[in-house]
Coordinates of C-alpha atoms in Angstrom, one line a residue:
M1 CA 0.0 0.0 0.0
D2 CA 1.4 3.3 -1.1
P3 CA 0.9 5.6 1.9
A4 CA 0.5 8.7 -0.3
P5 CA -0.4 7.8 -3.8
A6 CA 0.6 10.3 -6.5
G7 CA -2.3 12.5 -7.3
A8 CA -4.4 11.5 -4.3
S9 CA -7.3 13.7 -3.8
G10 CA -6.9 16.5 -1.3
R11 CA -10.3 15.5 0.1
L12 CA -8.9 12.0 0.9
R13 CA -5.8 13.5 2.5
A14 CA -8.0 15.6 4.8
L15 CA -10.2 12.9 6.2
P16 CA -9.0 11.8 9.6
T17 CA -11.1 8.6 9.4
R18 CA -9.3 7.6 6.2
L19 CA -5.9 8.5 7.4
I20 CA -6.3 6.7 10.7
G21 CA -7.4 3.6 8.8
R22 CA -4.4 3.7 6.5
V23 CA -2.0 4.3 9.5
A24 CA -3.6 1.4 11.3
I25 CA -2.8 -0.9 8.5
I26 CA 0.9 0.2 8.6
A27 CA 1.0 0.0 12.4
N28 CA -0.4 -3.5 12.4
R29 CA 2.3 -4.6 9.8
C30 CA 5.0 -3.1 12.0
T31 CA 3.7 -4.9 15.0
E32 CA 3.2 -8.2 13.3
K33 CA 6.8 -8.0 11.8
A34 CA 8.2 -7.2 15.3
L35 CA 6.3 -10.0 17.1
E36 CA 6.6 -12.7 14.4
P37 CA 9.9 -14.3 15.5
T38 CA 8.5 -14.7 19.1
G39 CA 5.4 -16.7 18.2
S40 CA 3.3 -14.1 19.9
R41 CA 0.7 -11.8 18.6
R42 CA -0.9 -8.5 19.7
Y43 CA -3.5 -10.3 21.9
H44 CA -0.7 -12.2 23.7
Y45 CA 1.1 -9.0 24.4
A46 CA -2.1 -7.3 25.7
L47 CA -2.8 -10.2 28.1
L48 CA 0.7 -10.4 29.4
A49 CA 1.1 -6.6 29.9
T50 CA -2.2 -6.4 31.7
L51 CA -1.3 -9.3 34.1
D52 CA 2.1 -7.7 34.7
E53 CA 0.6 -4.3 35.6
H54 CA -2.3 -5.6 37.6
G55 CA -1.3 -8.9 39.0
P56 CA -3.5 -12.0 38.9
L57 CA -6.9 -11.4 37.4
S58 CA -9.9 -13.5 36.3
Q59 CA -10.0 -14.4 32.7
A60 CA -13.1 -12.3 32.2
E61 CA -11.5 -9.3 33.9
V62 CA -8.5 -9.5 31.6
G63 CA -10.9 -9.5 28.6
R64 CA -12.7 -6.4 29.9
R65 CA -9.4 -4.6 30.6
T66 CA -8.0 -5.3 27.2
G67 CA -11.2 -5.0 25.2
I68 CA -10.5 -8.4 23.6
D69 CA -13.5 -10.6 22.8
R70 CA -14.1 -13.5 25.2
S71 CA -13.5 -16.2 22.5
D72 CA -10.2 -14.5 21.5
V73 CA -9.2 -14.3 25.1
V74 CA -9.7 -18.0 25.5
A75 CA -7.6 -18.9 22.5
A76 CA -4.8 -16.5 23.6
V77 CA -4.9 -17.8 27.2
N78 CA -4.8 -21.4 26.0
D79 CA -1.7 -20.6 23.8
L80 CA 0.1 -18.7 26.6
A81 CA -0.7 -21.4 29.2
D82 CA 0.6 -24.1 26.8
R83 CA 3.8 -22.1 26.4
G84 CA 4.2 -21.7 30.2
L85 CA 3.9 -17.9 30.1
L86 CA 0.9 -17.8 32.4
V87 CA -0.9 -20.1 34.8
R88 CA -4.7 -20.6 34.6
A89 CA -6.2 -22.0 37.8
P90 CA -9.6 -22.0 39.4
D91 CA -10.2 -19.0 41.6
P92 CA -10.3 -20.2 45.2
A93 CA -13.1 -17.7 45.9
D94 CA -15.3 -18.8 43.0
R95 CA -14.4 -22.2 41.4
R96 CA -16.4 -21.3 38.3
R97 CA -13.9 -18.6 37.5
N98 CA -10.3 -18.9 36.2
T99 CA -7.6 -16.7 37.6
L100 CA -4.6 -15.9 35.4
T101 CA -1.1 -15.4 36.8
L102 CA 2.0 -14.4 34.9
T103 CA 4.9 -16.8 35.3
P104 CA 8.6 -15.8 35.4
A105 CA 9.0 -17.1 31.9
G106 CA 6.0 -14.9 30.9
R107 CA 7.7 -11.8 32.5
D108 CA 10.9 -12.6 30.5
H109 CA 8.9 -13.0 27.3
L110 CA 7.0 -9.8 28.0
A111 CA 10.3 -7.9 28.3
D112 CA 11.4 -9.3 24.9
L113 CA 8.1 -8.2 23.4
D114 CA 8.4 -4.7 25.0
T115 CA 11.8 -4.3 23.3
R116 CA 10.5 -5.5 20.0
L117 CA 7.4 -3.3 20.1
E118 CA 9.5 -0.2 21.0
A119 CA 11.4 -0.8 17.8
A120 CA 8.1 -1.1 15.9
Q121 CA 7.0 2.2 17.4
R122 CA 10.2 3.8 16.1
E123 CA 9.7 2.3 12.7
L124 CA 6.1 3.5 12.5
L125 CA 6.9 7.0 13.8
L126 CA 10.2 7.4 11.9
G127 CA 11.2 11.0 11.7
F128 CA 9.1 12.0 14.7
S129 CA 10.8 13.8 17.5
T130 CA 10.3 12.6 21.1
A131 CA 7.9 15.5 21.7
E132 CA 6.0 14.8 18.4
R133 CA 5.6 11.2 19.3
A134 CA 4.3 12.0 22.8
N135 CA 1.9 14.5 21.4
F136 CA 0.7 12.0 18.8
V137 CA 0.0 9.4 21.5
L138 CA -1.8 12.1 23.6
L139 CA -4.0 12.9 20.6
L140 CA -4.8 9.3 19.8
N141 CA -5.8 8.7 23.5
R142 CA -8.1 11.8 23.3
V143 CA -9.9 10.3 20.4
L144 CA -10.3 7.0 22.2
E145 CA -11.5 8.7 25.4
Q146 CA -14.1 10.7 23.5
H147 CA -15.5 7.4 22.1
A148 CA -15.2 5.2 25.2
P149 CA -18.4 3.5 26.3
Q150 CA -20.0 5.3 29.2

């Protein structure tokens, strides 16, 4: 995909919805390329990072905090558990609920993913100063906050 096709309409270049969509495609490619050698995907990273920041959580709570659909959470959790990156165990307070806990191997894997994703951010925002990058992130978060469910 050519990010700025020759002769592109000025109208198209002025539509944030179109620009964000095109940037999202490029961002996803950068992320996938960075994560590919690890066997992990974006959902894996989101689950591991959430557990690292918040400690053990129920599987349902991890899904809510990451915004990942329940069936996708199950598939990612199964993969991460099979790889020894997290432990899934019945919650002692409610045996119907699973609690997820990050393992030491999961923390090490997350550190590797963090490094790889930082490189992907630099690739995506090539030519941005540190201040421009921080402002871009701030603006993206503002858009998301304005559209967050109430």
